[in-house]
Amino acid sequence: MSLVEVINVTKEYANGEESIRPLDEVSLSVEEGDFVSLMGASGSGKSTLLNLIAGIDLVTSGEIVVADTDITQLSRGKLADWRARHIGYIFQTHNLIPVLTAYENVELPLLLLPMSGAERRKRVEIAMAAVDLTSRASHYPRQMSGGQEQRVGIARAIVSNPTLVVADEPTGSLDDETTEQILQLLERVNNELGMTLLMVTHDADAGQRARRKIRLERGRLMENGKELHTAKIRTA
Amino acid sequence: MLGQKLLPWDYGVRNLFRRPSRSALTLGGLTIVVLLVLVVVGFIRGLEKSLAATGNPNVVLVYALSSAADVENSSIAGRTPALLSASVDGVRRQHGVEYVSPELYLGTRITTANMPEPGMGLVRGVTTTAPLVRGQVQLAEGTWPQSGEVMVGRLAYSKLGADEQDLAIGQQITFDGQTWTISGRFTAAGSAFESEIWAPLTELQTVLKRQDLSLVAVAMDSPDRVADVDMFCRERVDLELKAVSESAYYASLQTHYKPVRMLGWVVVALVAGSGIFAGLNTMYGAVVGRTRELATLQALGFRRRAILLTLVQEATLLACAGALIACIIGLTFVDGAAVRFTMGAFMLTVDSVGISVACGVAALLGVVGALPPAIKAMQLPVVEAIKSI
Ligand SMILES: Nc1ncnc2c1ncn2[C@@H]1O[C@H](COP(=O)(O)OP(=O)(O)O)[C@@H](O)[C@H]1O
Ligand SMILES: [Mg+2]
């Protein structure tokens, strides 16, 4: 089985009389260590799919199995615990906690995991070094540039060594030069740290940096011009 | 709740410094609320203490049956003390002195040297046996009043609405057409006597052109002897006397002031209630502005209960700081402040009860003020909240 199995997932929003269905029975498998980009027009449902896989949104129907756990079956509390263990989330606008320093922001996800203070310190230092921000450890978000903030966001996403790192438009609010820095950093996260990466973007250039490029069109997932089918059908 | 991973304590504390002016304003508001609670509870406690300290179960008060427990309206014959000591057994006696205190008690207008308007004061005409029967009364300074002199309780000035200086030893006061010099100042263990002015009985009778008494206070050997006095008064119907133990008399006053005390507690509840609304308002502001941040914490894997706890912790921390400041102010300025009241004056009392109530109210303000906004913020789905600005 693949690391991530999205099986016949539908997401529907009921808006009074009419309903929107950004995901219509979509299926997707992601192998461990892969770097997948998810592209598509604005409003096509990219974030919706990413959030479902990251366990912060709930499917209307279908299954999502990550590392052998069907997360659609977990209670809200269990899902929160699962996220802490398995998901590193990189937001478009970093979403750092303003009252915490860069170091403390990176440390935050580790507080949810059982580990010694020394182990925690070691991991934060490694993550800070990986994004080349060791010298900014004691700075607060407001004292950093947008690119630096996003790098802290990446350090926070990788610090717990998650099963899957997801990024929703990680370069969406950055200039070209910073975008390039961040993309290189994400490539290193995938190459050097071996982390599985799922990146949503509407920027075609950014999308091309991934190993697998998937498009979301009218509720369906396309790869190389062909629609993706359920894992079950594929293996049959 | 235990075993659940909580947010660092620092996070809550630092959030308070995020908007220092708002936190300071909230702190000020909370402090005022807690201080108000402290004052009202201090009032209730002071009133209770003053009445409780006055009643001695060994002492029986004998006054006119017709006066309906209002000693000011009571008029009994001047020979009553002699009659009582001759007829009743068990009257306390020491060194050849019987503990029988004939007293004349009245409320009257009193003028001091510096007061533009006379104030209502309480005057008790007494003999030298009075302090034997009223054991709490102690001369704090000066001397027992001789002819043309009075001694004042330490809160008499407050009852009059005068300056403390106006009733210093050597000052003169005027009532019922006579000027009196203050010879001494007495305390009475927080009891109601502290708001009275004591004058020599015979001289007061002369000035008032009265020969009667208001009451006789008799100290008995033991509390059960009080019943004998009561029996005597009931049997001698012709004397039209009523006997009540001093403790029962002031206990009935306690019930008399029950509505006042109840009102006090209502005020405490109202003040606390309005404080909660103020707290709610502030916490709504603080939480709504942080919707996305709280969603981020959830996305990272913090459980909602942990986040809720942090928000409550923030508010409670502020409320406790307010309580601390209020208690310091309360103990410094409120405790012991004299209050005028119809029955006399008493002192606001900031005691363990007041402090407990104040701290309880503060904790309530923190928890109840923070929970609804926090719960509301948590109810938004994470995916929606994370998009909010
Ligand atoms: N909470 C919601 N309620 C109703 N409709 C929603 C909600 N969230 C998203 N949508 C709709 O779902 C579609 C997909 O949204 P989204 O996944 O955010 O798109 P993308 O990330 O590709 O721009 C959009 O049409 C959007 O309007
Ligand atoms: Mg999106």
PDB file of N, CA, C and O in Angstrom, chain B residues 212-236:
ATOM      1  N   ASP B 212     -36.478  59.928  85.034  1.00  0.00           N
ATOM      2  CA  ASP B 212     -36.610  58.512  84.701  1.00  0.00           C
ATOM      3  C   ASP B 212     -35.322  57.968  84.081  1.00  0.00           C
ATOM      4  O   ASP B 212     -34.327  58.686  83.937  1.00  0.00           O
ATOM      5  N   LEU B 213     -35.357  56.688  83.723  1.00  0.00           N
ATOM      6  CA  LEU B 213     -34.227  56.049  83.052  1.00  0.00           C
ATOM      7  C   LEU B 213     -34.744  55.430  81.751  1.00  0.00           C
ATOM      8  O   LEU B 213     -35.953  55.232  81.588  1.00  0.00           O
ATOM      9  N   SER B 214     -33.819  55.105  80.854  1.00  0.00           N
ATOM     10  CA  SER B 214     -34.219  54.378  79.646  1.00  0.00           C
ATOM     11  C   SER B 214     -34.181  52.880  79.912  1.00  0.00           C
ATOM     12  O   SER B 214     -35.040  52.133  79.459  1.00  0.00           O
ATOM     13  N   LEU B 215     -33.157  52.484  80.603  1.00  0.00           N
ATOM     14  CA  LEU B 215     -33.002  51.052  80.848  1.00  0.00           C
ATOM     15  C   LEU B 215     -32.084  50.833  82.035  1.00  0.00           C
ATOM     16  O   LEU B 215     -31.387  51.759  82.479  1.00  0.00           O
ATOM     17  N   VAL B 216     -32.105  49.605  82.487  1.00  0.00           N
ATOM     18  CA  VAL B 216     -31.120  49.173  83.464  1.00  0.00           C
ATOM     19  C   VAL B 216     -30.422  47.952  82.864  1.00  0.00           C
ATOM     20  O   VAL B 216     -31.088  47.027  82.390  1.00  0.00           O
ATOM     21  N   ALA B 217     -29.098  48.002  82.859  1.00  0.00           N
ATOM     22  CA  ALA B 217     -28.344  46.839  82.394  1.00  0.00           C
ATOM     23  C   ALA B 217     -27.787  46.155  83.632  1.00  0.00           C
ATOM     24  O   ALA B 217     -27.173  46.796  84.485  1.00  0.00           O
ATOM     25  N   VAL B 218     -28.046  44.868  83.752  1.00  0.00           N
ATOM     26  CA  VAL B 218     -27.621  44.132  84.942  1.00  0.00           C
ATOM     27  C   VAL B 218     -26.747  42.953  84.508  1.00  0.00           C
ATOM     28  O   VAL B 218     -27.139  42.183  83.636  1.00  0.00           O
ATOM     29  N   ALA B 219     -25.574  42.848  85.126  1.00  0.00           N
ATOM     30  CA  ALA B 219     -24.734  41.674  84.843  1.00  0.00           C
ATOM     31  C   ALA B 219     -25.085  40.590  85.846  1.00  0.00           C
ATOM     32  O   ALA B 219     -25.134  40.832  87.049  1.00  0.00           O
ATOM     33  N   MET B 220     -25.375  39.396  85.360  1.00  0.00           N
ATOM     34  CA  MET B 220     -25.748  38.284  86.227  1.00  0.00           C
ATOM     35  C   MET B 220     -24.535  37.380  86.430  1.00  0.00           C
ATOM     36  O   MET B 220     -23.534  37.465  85.712  1.00  0.00           O
ATOM     37  N   ASP B 221     -24.652  36.496  87.423  1.00  0.00           N
ATOM     38  CA  ASP B 221     -23.557  35.555  87.691  1.00  0.00           C
ATOM     39  C   ASP B 221     -23.360  34.604  86.523  1.00  0.00           C
ATOM     40  O   ASP B 221     -22.250  34.198  86.216  1.00  0.00           O
ATOM     41  N   SER B 222     -24.468  34.202  85.910  1.00  0.00           N
ATOM     42  CA  SER B 222     -24.376  33.282  84.787  1.00  0.00           C
ATOM     43  C   SER B 222     -25.535  33.539  83.831  1.00  0.00           C
ATOM     44  O   SER B 222     -26.541  34.140  84.225  1.00  0.00           O
ATOM     45  N   PRO B 223     -25.412  33.090  82.602  1.00  0.00           N
ATOM     46  CA  PRO B 223     -26.464  33.357  81.611  1.00  0.00           C
ATOM     47  C   PRO B 223     -27.832  32.812  82.028  1.00  0.00           C
ATOM     48  O   PRO B 223     -28.856  33.426  81.718  1.00  0.00           O
ATOM     49  N   ASP B 224     -27.862  31.684  82.785  1.00  0.00           N
ATOM     50  CA  ASP B 224     -29.199  31.141  83.119  1.00  0.00           C
ATOM     51  C   ASP B 224     -29.916  31.992  84.160  1.00  0.00           C
ATOM     52  O   ASP B 224     -31.124  31.863  84.349  1.00  0.00           O
ATOM     53  N   ARG B 225     -29.187  32.879  84.844  1.00  0.00           N
ATOM     54  CA  ARG B 225     -29.816  33.780  85.806  1.00  0.00           C
ATOM     55  C   ARG B 225     -30.666  34.840  85.105  1.00  0.00           C
ATOM     56  O   ARG B 225     -31.503  35.482  85.717  1.00  0.00           O
ATOM     57  N   VAL B 226     -30.418  35.003  83.814  1.00  0.00           N
ATOM     58  CA  VAL B 226     -31.156  36.002  83.037  1.00  0.00           C
ATOM     59  C   VAL B 226     -32.652  35.695  83.101  1.00  0.00           C
ATOM     60  O   VAL B 226     -33.490  36.595  83.201  1.00  0.00           O
ATOM     61  N   ALA B 227     -32.975  34.418  83.128  1.00  0.00           N
ATOM     62  CA  ALA B 227     -34.378  34.001  83.164  1.00  0.00           C
ATOM     63  C   ALA B 227     -35.065  34.494  84.451  1.00  0.00           C
ATOM     64  O   ALA B 227     -36.257  34.828  84.437  1.00  0.00           O
ATOM     65  N   ASP B 228     -34.302  34.565  85.555  1.00  0.00           N
ATOM     66  CA  ASP B 228     -34.878  35.043  86.815  1.00  0.00           C
ATOM     67  C   ASP B 228     -35.351  36.481  86.690  1.00  0.00           C
ATOM     68  O   ASP B 228     -36.409  36.852  87.209  1.00  0.00           O
ATOM     69  N   VAL B 229     -34.527  37.282  85.999  1.00  0.00           N
ATOM     70  CA  VAL B 229     -34.906  38.688  85.810  1.00  0.00           C
ATOM     71  C   VAL B 229     -36.169  38.764  84.957  1.00  0.00           C
ATOM     72  O   VAL B 229     -37.098  39.534  85.251  1.00  0.00           O
ATOM     73  N   ASP B 230     -36.189  37.929  83.949  1.00  0.00           N
ATOM     74  CA  ASP B 230     -37.346  37.894  83.063  1.00  0.00           C
ATOM     75  C   ASP B 230     -38.594  37.514  83.874  1.00  0.00           C
ATOM     76  O   ASP B 230     -39.643  38.152  83.747  1.00  0.00           O
ATOM     77  N   MET B 231     -38.440  36.514  84.734  1.00  0.00           N
ATOM     78  CA  MET B 231     -39.543  36.053  85.578  1.00  0.00           C
ATOM     79  C   MET B 231     -40.055  37.189  86.460  1.00  0.00           C
ATOM     80  O   MET B 231     -41.266  37.426  86.552  1.00  0.00           O
ATOM     81  N   PHE B 232     -39.112  37.909  87.079  1.00  0.00           N
ATOM     82  CA  PHE B 232     -39.463  39.024  87.938  1.00  0.00           C
ATOM     83  C   PHE B 232     -40.298  40.060  87.172  1.00  0.00           C
ATOM     84  O   PHE B 232     -41.330  40.522  87.642  1.00  0.00           O
ATOM     85  N   CYS B 233     -39.842  40.390  85.961  1.00  0.00           N
ATOM     86  CA  CYS B 233     -40.539  41.403  85.163  1.00  0.00           C
ATOM     87  C   CYS B 233     -41.938  40.936  84.780  1.00  0.00           C
ATOM     88  O   CYS B 233     -42.879  41.734  84.744  1.00  0.00           O
ATOM     89  N   ARG B 234     -42.059  39.653  84.509  1.00  0.00           N
ATOM     90  CA  ARG B 234     -43.377  39.124  84.132  1.00  0.00           C
ATOM     91  C   ARG B 234     -44.337  39.113  85.322  1.00  0.00           C
ATOM     92  O   ARG B 234     -45.528  39.395  85.172  1.00  0.00           O
ATOM     93  N   GLU B 235     -43.782  38.794  86.498  1.00  0.00           N
ATOM     94  CA  GLU B 235     -44.642  38.721  87.690  1.00  0.00           C
ATOM     95  C   GLU B 235     -45.077  40.100  88.147  1.00  0.00           C
ATOM     96  O   GLU B 235     -46.235  40.299  88.508  1.00  0.00           O
ATOM     97  N   ARG B 236     -44.145  41.045  88.110  1.00  0.00           N
ATOM     98  CA  ARG B 236     -44.493  42.405  88.535  1.00  0.00           C
ATOM     99  C   ARG B 236     -45.070  43.177  87.358  1.00  0.00           C
ATOM    100  O   ARG B 236     -44.475  44.113  86.825  1.00  0.00           O
TER     101      ARG B 236
END
